[in-house]
Structure formats: structure tokens, C-alpha cells
Coordinates of C-alpha atoms in Angstrom, one line a residue:
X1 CA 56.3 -6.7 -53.6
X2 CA 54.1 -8.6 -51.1
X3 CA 53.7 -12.3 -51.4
X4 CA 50.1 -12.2 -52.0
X5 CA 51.3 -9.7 -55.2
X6 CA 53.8 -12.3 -55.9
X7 CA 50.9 -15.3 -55.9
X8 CA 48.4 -12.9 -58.0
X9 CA 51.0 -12.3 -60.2
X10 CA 52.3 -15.9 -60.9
X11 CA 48.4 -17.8 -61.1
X12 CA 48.1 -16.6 -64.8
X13 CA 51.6 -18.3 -65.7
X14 CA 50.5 -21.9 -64.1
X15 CA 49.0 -24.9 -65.8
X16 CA 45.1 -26.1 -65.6
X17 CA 46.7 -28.9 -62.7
X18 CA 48.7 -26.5 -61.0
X19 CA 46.0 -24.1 -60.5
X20 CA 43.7 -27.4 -59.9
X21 CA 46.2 -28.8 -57.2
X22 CA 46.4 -24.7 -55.4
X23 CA 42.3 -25.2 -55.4
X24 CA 42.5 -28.4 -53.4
X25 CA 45.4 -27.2 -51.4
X26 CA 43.5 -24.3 -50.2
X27 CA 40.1 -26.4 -49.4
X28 CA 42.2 -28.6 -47.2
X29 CA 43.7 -25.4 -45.2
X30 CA 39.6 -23.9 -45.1
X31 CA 39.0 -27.8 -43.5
X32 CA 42.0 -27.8 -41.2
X33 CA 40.8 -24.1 -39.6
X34 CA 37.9 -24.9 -39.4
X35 CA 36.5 -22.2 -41.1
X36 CA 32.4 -21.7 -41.7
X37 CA 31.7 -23.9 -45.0
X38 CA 28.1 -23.8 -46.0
X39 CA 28.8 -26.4 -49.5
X40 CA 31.7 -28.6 -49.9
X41 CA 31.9 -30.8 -52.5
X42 CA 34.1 -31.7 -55.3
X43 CA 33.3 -28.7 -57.2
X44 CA 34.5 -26.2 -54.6
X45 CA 33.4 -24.6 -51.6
X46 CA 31.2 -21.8 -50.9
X47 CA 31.8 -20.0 -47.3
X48 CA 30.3 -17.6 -45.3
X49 CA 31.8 -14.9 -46.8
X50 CA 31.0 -16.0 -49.8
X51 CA 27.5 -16.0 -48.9
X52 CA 27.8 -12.7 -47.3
X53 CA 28.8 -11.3 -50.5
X54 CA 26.5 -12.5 -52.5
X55 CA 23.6 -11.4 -50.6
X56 CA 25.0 -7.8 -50.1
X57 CA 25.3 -7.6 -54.3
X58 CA 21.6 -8.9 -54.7
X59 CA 20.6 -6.6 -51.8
X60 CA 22.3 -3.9 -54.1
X61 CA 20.9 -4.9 -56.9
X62 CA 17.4 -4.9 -55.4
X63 CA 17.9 -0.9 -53.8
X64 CA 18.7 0.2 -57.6
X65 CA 15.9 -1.4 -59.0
X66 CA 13.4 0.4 -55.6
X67 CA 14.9 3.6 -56.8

């Protein structure tokens, strides 16, 4: 099992502040590379990929509703 099966597989066993303290570990790793962040605040982040994939679903959702 890969670690990233291992992680999947052990988030529904954690508590609300567990799962809480992962969410703020991983915005300080996005921060620390650097990565593209288009909204940061307490709430969360939202990323360029996240933007990216939201765009191609309404982009989608826009060539069904042409057809």
C-alpha cells in the first residue's frame, strides 16, 4: 500500500482537530513552496489548480448545455 493509500485511508478515522491541524499543516507546506495561491485566508486556500479545475467543469458544463 502507498503512503498516499495509507493517508486516504486513515483521514476518515481522525478527529474534527486532527483533520483541522493536517489543513493548516498543508497551507504552511503550499506557503513554504511557494506554490501559485490565488485566495488565502483563514478559511483555506484556493490554487491555481484549483482554479484550473473549476473552470474546465463550467467550461464542460457550458458544451452540454450548446449541444
Amino acid at each position: 500500500m502507498s503512503t498516499i493509500q495509507k493517508i486516504t485511508a486513515a483521514l476518515p478515522n481522525l478527529s474534527t482537530d486532527e483533520l483541522q491541524h493536517i489543513e493548516r499543516v498543508i497551507r504552511d507546506l503550499y506557503r513554504a513552496r511557494h506554490e501559485v495561491i490565488i485566495y488565502d485566508d483563514d478559511y483555506g486556500i484556493w490554487t491555481e489548480q484549483d482554479q484550473n479545475s473549476v473552470v474546465a467543469e463550467i467550461f464542460g458544463l457550458l458544451d452540454k448545455t450548446e449541444n
